Structure formats: structure tokens, C-alpha cells
Amino acid sequence: MSTDLPPIGLGTYSDDNREQWREHVRVALDAGYRHVDTAQGYDNETYVGQGLADADTPREDVLVATKVDTENLAPEDVIASTEASLDRLGIDRLDLLYVHWPVDTYDAAETLAAFDELVDRGLVERVGLSNFTPALLDEARDHLDAPVAAHQVECHPLCPQEELRAYADEHGHRLVAYSPLAKGEVFDVPAIRDVAERRDATPAQVSLAWLDANGVAAVPKASSAAHLRDNLAAPALDLTDEDIAKIDSIDREYRVIDPEWAPWNR
């Protein structure tokens, strides 16, 4: 598996019907996806693992990522819960393991020492962080022996994350966008619709292509095989400088995920 992340991966969060992810993962992998993103808190790792096993794609060709839940960030719980995630997923190594949120039981020194231990034991290939601020990223980098491979945050044209994109470029990790379509909010933005109509593409493809043009990987979820294929094809849409400038000029901000306890609200 490459040390970089594919531009489009499969996000697997849902409020209910966790069982659906067995079939969605299988279909996605057979369609060409090579990055599957889940989390302990999604309560679907077993079904994601079944989808991995059902697909014809060799395991070594797929980047599998999960995230340690906030209640499991004490060092002994990091180890035990990650071993449990591996069991549920039916694999012997995680390609990427994230701290899901730096809250609750998170302690930079102790939590990240446990992540380093998992890397040293060969259970985890790469360490990721999620929902961190620049200050928290600085602190994490001070404590980690392993390099930060990825930082996952909400990112889309209505939440462009310029500071965190610049931070990722400066420090050599990949920014990964969850909710990259803002739960459909991007579909009705006039600037995005205009670019989509001119380029014979969908608003979803334009938004994902905008992320790719800015060096951001994305993990959209999709409800149908057609949407899976459309999302996977988005990076082939070569946006012009004019297209990107039009999207960059959108004068609206919107976050899907914005709890009061989020690090950026404290």
C-alpha cells in the first residue's frame, strides 16, 4: 500500500442500518475504491470487515482506516480497543489509526505513546489525527515518534479549512475531508451548480474535484453504485483556475459537525 492516500475513499458513517456497510464496502472495492474509512464509534467495523472479506480486491491493495473513540484514549484502552477493532474488521494490521477527537480521555503524552506502541508492535502502519486545531497538532507532533500521516476534518467548499490545508502542506501530512459534500448542502450552491453545468458534471463531482485540486483527500459515503462510481471519477474532472476561483469566492460558511465541545469552540 502506498504511503499516500487515494484522492477518494469510502466513508461509512450512518445513524442506523449498520449492516448496509457489508454490501456497500464490497461494491465500492469492486468498483475501484482502495481506501475504506470507519471508526469505533460508528459501530459498524464488523460489517466493514465482512465487506472487505467479500470483495475480490486483495487485502494488501486496500487502505483500511479506523478511529479510536473518545472514551478509549487512555493508553491501556487505546491498545485494547485497537486490538478489538482489528478482530471486528478481521484483519491483522490497520493501515491508518486516528485519534477521533482530542477530548474526553485524551492526553497527548499518554495517548500518543500508546499509538507509537501500536506502530512498534506492527499492529498499525500509520498514525492519524482527527478534529485537531493547529495548536493541538503542534502538541501532538511534539509527543509522537511516528510521523503524522493524515489529519481528518470536515472540509468542503462551505468549510474550506484554509489554515489546516496550509498546515498539512507545511508539515507533510494529508488532510482528509469527512462530510465532503456537507450532507448535500453543496448541491444547491449557485457557484458550484454553475461550474457543474459548464463542465457537464454533478455538483458532488465538482466539490470533490475542488478538494482534490487543493490536495485534500475525501471520504464521501454513497447510497448507490452509481453515486459510488461518480464520486470515484471526480478527480478526473480537471477544474480550471477560473472554476477554482469561482468556488473559492463563495461567501457562505456552513459546518455539518459543530458540537459545542469541539476543540475549535473551546
Short mmCIF file of C-alpha atoms in Angstrom, two decimals:
data_model
loop_
_atom_site.label_atom_id
_atom_site.label_comp_id
_atom_site.label_asym_id
_atom_site.label_seq_id
_atom_site.Cartn_x
_atom_site.Cartn_y
_atom_site.Cartn_z
CA MET A 1 0.00 0.00 0.00
CA SER A 2 1.28 3.42 -0.95
CA THR A 3 2.20 5.79 1.85
CA ASP A 4 -0.21 8.34 0.32
CA LEU A 5 -3.97 8.21 0.47
CA PRO A 6 -6.14 7.77 -2.62
CA PRO A 7 -7.95 11.00 -3.51
CA ILE A 8 -11.35 9.38 -2.95
CA GLY A 9 -12.13 6.82 -0.25
CA LEU A 10 -15.33 5.40 1.16
CA GLY A 11 -16.81 6.96 4.28
CA THR A 12 -19.01 4.56 6.26
CA TYR A 13 -20.85 6.57 8.91
CA SER A 14 -24.60 6.10 9.30
CA ASP A 15 -27.05 6.72 12.11
CA ASP A 16 -28.69 3.35 11.63
CA ASN A 17 -28.69 0.25 9.41
CA ARG A 18 -25.05 -0.52 10.12
CA GLU A 19 -25.44 -3.83 8.27
CA GLN A 20 -25.62 -1.97 4.94
CA TRP A 21 -21.87 -1.38 5.02
CA ARG A 22 -21.08 -5.02 4.29
CA GLU A 23 -22.57 -4.68 0.80
CA HIS A 24 -21.52 -1.05 0.27
CA VAL A 25 -17.89 -1.86 1.05
CA ARG A 26 -17.90 -4.87 -1.25
CA VAL A 27 -19.46 -2.91 -4.12
CA ALA A 28 -17.11 0.03 -3.58
CA LEU A 29 -13.99 -2.11 -3.62
CA ASP A 30 -15.14 -3.99 -6.70
CA ALA A 31 -15.78 -0.59 -8.35
CA GLY A 32 -12.18 0.51 -7.71
CA TYR A 33 -12.10 2.11 -4.25
CA ARG A 34 -8.90 1.44 -2.34
CA HIS A 35 -9.47 3.39 0.89
CA VAL A 36 -12.16 2.49 3.44
CA ASP A 37 -12.72 4.71 6.46
CA THR A 38 -14.60 3.70 9.60
CA ALA A 39 -14.44 4.30 13.37
CA GLN A 40 -15.08 2.52 16.63
CA GLY A 41 -17.87 5.00 17.27
CA TYR A 42 -19.65 4.11 14.01
CA ASP A 43 -20.48 0.67 15.45
CA ASN A 44 -20.03 -0.96 12.04
CA GLU A 45 -16.47 -2.33 11.99
CA THR A 46 -17.76 -5.92 11.86
CA TYR A 47 -19.80 -5.20 8.73
CA VAL A 48 -16.98 -3.22 7.11
CA GLY A 49 -14.71 -6.20 7.75
CA GLN A 50 -17.21 -8.56 6.18
CA GLY A 51 -17.32 -6.32 3.11
CA LEU A 52 -13.53 -6.41 2.91
CA ALA A 53 -13.64 -10.21 3.04
CA ASP A 54 -16.44 -10.46 0.46
CA ALA A 55 -14.73 -8.26 -2.13
CA ASP A 56 -12.44 -9.65 -4.81
CA THR A 57 -9.85 -6.96 -4.04
CA PRO A 58 -6.70 -8.25 -2.31
CA ARG A 59 -6.36 -7.01 1.26
CA GLU A 60 -2.90 -5.59 0.59
CA ASP A 61 -4.37 -3.25 -2.03
CA VAL A 62 -6.80 -1.58 0.39
CA LEU A 63 -6.01 1.15 2.89
CA VAL A 64 -8.18 0.45 5.95
CA ALA A 65 -8.58 3.24 8.49
CA THR A 66 -10.44 3.40 11.79
CA LYS A 67 -10.56 5.82 14.70
CA VAL A 68 -10.21 5.35 18.45
CA ASP A 69 -13.30 6.57 20.29
CA THR A 70 -13.00 9.35 22.84
CA GLU A 71 -13.76 7.02 25.75
CA ASN A 72 -10.88 4.72 24.72
CA LEU A 73 -7.99 7.20 24.65
CA ALA A 74 -6.38 6.27 27.97
CA PRO A 75 -3.24 4.31 26.98
CA GLU A 76 -4.40 0.87 28.10
CA ASP A 77 -7.75 1.42 26.36
CA VAL A 78 -6.06 2.57 23.14
CA ILE A 79 -4.27 -0.78 23.00
CA ALA A 80 -7.24 -2.95 23.98
CA SER A 81 -9.78 -1.17 21.79
CA THR A 82 -7.50 -1.22 18.76
CA GLU A 83 -6.97 -4.95 19.17
CA ALA A 84 -10.76 -5.29 19.35
CA SER A 85 -11.13 -3.19 16.19
CA LEU A 86 -8.72 -5.50 14.38
CA ASP A 87 -10.77 -8.50 15.49
CA ARG A 88 -14.02 -6.92 14.32
CA LEU A 89 -12.50 -5.92 10.99
CA GLY A 90 -10.98 -9.38 10.55
CA ILE A 91 -7.52 -8.02 9.71
CA ASP A 92 -4.13 -8.22 11.41
CA ARG A 93 -2.94 -4.66 10.76
CA LEU A 94 -4.51 -1.24 10.40
CA ASP A 95 -3.11 0.91 7.63
CA LEU A 96 -4.16 4.09 9.45
CA LEU A 97 -5.39 4.66 13.00
CA TYR A 98 -6.77 8.03 14.09
CA VAL A 99 -7.45 9.77 17.37
CA HIS A 100 -11.09 10.53 16.59
CA TRP A 101 -11.40 13.65 18.79
CA PRO A 102 -8.81 15.12 21.20
CA VAL A 103 -11.33 15.29 24.07
CA ASP A 104 -12.60 13.22 27.00
CA THR A 105 -9.87 10.68 27.90
CA TYR A 106 -7.32 12.20 25.50
CA ASP A 107 -3.92 13.10 26.98
CA ALA A 108 -1.34 13.98 24.35
CA ALA A 109 1.64 12.36 26.03
CA GLU A 110 -0.06 9.19 27.25
CA THR A 111 -2.50 8.62 24.40
CA LEU A 112 0.06 9.12 21.67
CA ALA A 113 2.64 6.94 23.42
CA ALA A 114 0.11 4.12 23.07
CA PHE A 115 -0.27 4.89 19.36
CA ASP A 116 3.51 4.69 18.99
CA GLU A 117 3.46 1.35 20.79
CA LEU A 118 0.91 0.01 18.30
CA VAL A 119 3.17 1.11 15.43
CA ASP A 120 6.18 -0.52 17.11
CA ARG A 121 4.21 -3.76 17.51
CA GLY A 122 3.27 -3.78 13.83
CA LEU A 123 -0.47 -3.54 14.51
CA VAL A 124 -0.71 -0.06 12.98
CA GLU A 125 1.19 1.23 9.97
CA ARG A 126 0.40 4.95 10.22
CA VAL A 127 -0.95 7.37 12.80
CA GLY A 128 -3.65 9.91 12.05
CA LEU A 129 -5.36 12.68 13.99
CA SER A 130 -8.89 13.98 13.56
CA ASN A 131 -10.62 17.21 14.55
CA PHE A 132 -7.46 18.87 15.89
CA THR A 133 -6.65 22.57 15.90
CA PRO A 134 -3.21 23.82 14.80
CA ALA A 135 -2.16 24.18 18.44
CA LEU A 136 -3.23 20.62 19.22
CA LEU A 137 -1.44 19.39 16.10
CA ASP A 138 1.74 21.09 17.31
CA GLU A 139 1.39 19.41 20.70
CA ALA A 140 0.75 16.00 19.14
CA ARG A 141 3.77 16.25 16.87
CA ASP A 142 5.91 17.07 19.90
CA HIS A 143 4.86 13.81 21.58
CA LEU A 144 4.63 11.36 18.68
CA ASP A 145 7.63 9.36 17.50
CA ALA A 146 5.69 8.24 14.42
CA PRO A 147 5.03 10.92 11.82
CA VAL A 148 1.51 12.25 11.47
CA ALA A 149 0.28 10.71 8.21
CA ALA A 150 -3.17 12.30 8.00
CA HIS A 151 -5.44 14.80 9.68
CA GLN A 152 -9.16 14.24 9.12
CA VAL A 153 -11.59 17.15 9.47
CA GLU A 154 -14.79 18.40 7.91
CA CYS A 155 -13.79 20.12 4.68
CA HIS A 156 -15.76 21.23 1.62
CA PRO A 157 -16.35 24.48 -0.29
CA LEU A 158 -18.50 25.83 2.57
CA CYS A 159 -15.89 24.88 5.19
CA PRO A 160 -12.66 25.26 3.23
CA GLN A 161 -10.20 24.91 6.15
CA GLU A 162 -7.50 27.14 4.63
CA GLU A 163 -5.40 27.16 7.80
CA LEU A 164 -5.42 23.39 8.20
CA ARG A 165 -4.72 22.87 4.50
CA ALA A 166 -1.69 25.14 4.79
CA TYR A 167 -0.60 23.34 7.96
CA ALA A 168 -0.81 19.98 6.17
CA ASP A 169 1.27 21.30 3.29
CA GLU A 170 3.88 22.71 5.66
CA HIS A 171 4.23 19.58 7.77
CA GLY A 172 3.88 16.94 5.09
CA HIS A 173 0.71 15.12 6.06
CA ARG A 174 -2.50 14.63 4.10
CA LEU A 175 -5.66 16.49 5.00
CA VAL A 176 -8.65 14.15 4.71
CA ALA A 177 -12.17 15.53 4.35
CA TYR A 178 -15.13 13.97 6.08
CA SER A 179 -18.61 15.22 5.15
CA PRO A 180 -17.01 16.48 1.91
CA LEU A 181 -20.43 17.22 0.40
CA ALA A 182 -21.77 18.89 3.58
CA LYS A 183 -24.65 16.40 3.64
CA GLY A 184 -25.86 17.75 0.32
CA GLU A 185 -25.60 21.45 1.15
CA VAL A 186 -23.09 21.97 -1.66
CA PHE A 187 -25.56 20.74 -4.26
CA ASP A 188 -27.58 23.97 -4.28
CA VAL A 189 -24.75 26.49 -4.11
CA PRO A 190 -25.06 28.62 -7.28
CA ALA A 191 -21.31 28.81 -7.94
CA ILE A 192 -20.94 25.04 -7.71
CA ARG A 193 -24.02 24.40 -9.84
CA ASP A 194 -22.71 26.83 -12.46
CA VAL A 195 -19.35 25.06 -12.69
CA ALA A 196 -21.11 21.68 -12.79
CA GLU A 197 -23.36 22.74 -15.68
CA ARG A 198 -20.47 24.16 -17.68
CA ARG A 199 -18.33 21.07 -17.12
CA ASP A 200 -21.12 18.50 -17.66
CA ALA A 201 -20.58 17.17 -14.15
CA THR A 202 -22.58 16.87 -10.95
CA PRO A 203 -22.24 19.33 -8.04
CA ALA A 204 -20.88 16.44 -6.00
CA GLN A 205 -18.14 15.78 -8.54
CA VAL A 206 -17.25 19.48 -8.69
CA SER A 207 -16.96 19.69 -4.90
CA LEU A 208 -14.80 16.56 -4.72
CA ALA A 209 -12.66 17.77 -7.62
CA TRP A 210 -12.18 21.09 -5.79
CA LEU A 211 -10.89 19.19 -2.76
CA ASP A 212 -8.53 17.14 -4.93
CA ALA A 213 -7.23 20.31 -6.62
CA ASN A 214 -6.39 21.61 -3.15
CA GLY A 215 -4.54 18.44 -2.15
CA VAL A 216 -7.29 17.16 0.12
CA ALA A 217 -8.36 13.51 0.08
CA ALA A 218 -12.05 12.85 0.70
CA VAL A 219 -14.11 10.03 2.19
CA PRO A 220 -17.69 10.60 0.96
CA LYS A 221 -20.30 7.99 1.60
CA ALA A 222 -22.69 7.00 -1.18
CA SER A 223 -26.04 5.23 -1.24
CA SER A 224 -25.87 3.66 -4.68
CA ALA A 225 -23.41 2.06 -7.06
CA ALA A 226 -23.94 4.96 -9.47
CA HIS A 227 -23.01 7.54 -6.85
CA LEU A 228 -20.01 5.44 -5.82
CA ARG A 229 -18.76 5.49 -9.41
CA ASP A 230 -19.50 9.20 -9.86
CA ASN A 231 -17.56 10.10 -6.70
CA LEU A 232 -14.61 7.92 -7.67
CA ALA A 233 -14.43 9.63 -11.07
CA ALA A 234 -14.43 13.16 -9.61
CA PRO A 235 -10.63 13.69 -9.53
CA ALA A 236 -10.56 13.21 -13.30
CA LEU A 237 -12.53 16.45 -13.60
CA ASP A 238 -9.73 18.92 -14.26
CA LEU A 239 -11.06 22.20 -12.86
CA THR A 240 -9.68 25.37 -14.42
CA ASP A 241 -8.19 28.20 -12.39
CA GLU A 242 -11.39 30.11 -13.15
CA ASP A 243 -13.52 27.25 -11.79
CA ILE A 244 -11.47 27.10 -8.60
CA ALA A 245 -11.57 30.87 -8.14
CA LYS A 246 -15.34 30.85 -8.54
CA ILE A 247 -15.70 28.20 -5.83
CA ASP A 248 -13.18 29.94 -3.59
CA SER A 249 -15.27 33.11 -3.79
CA ILE A 250 -18.37 31.50 -2.25
CA ASP A 251 -19.49 33.85 0.53
CA ARG A 252 -21.14 31.34 2.84
CA GLU A 253 -19.88 29.22 5.70
CA TYR A 254 -21.51 26.06 6.97
CA ARG A 255 -20.43 23.20 9.21
CA VAL A 256 -22.23 19.89 9.43
CA ILE A 257 -20.41 18.80 12.60
CA ASP A 258 -20.03 21.58 15.17
CA PRO A 259 -20.58 20.40 18.76
CA GLU A 260 -20.00 22.94 21.50
CA TRP A 261 -17.28 20.72 22.97
CA ALA A 262 -15.30 20.62 19.71
CA PRO A 263 -11.72 21.87 20.10
CA TRP A 264 -12.32 24.85 17.80
CA ASN A 265 -15.20 26.01 20.06
CA ARG A 266 -13.22 25.94 23.30
#
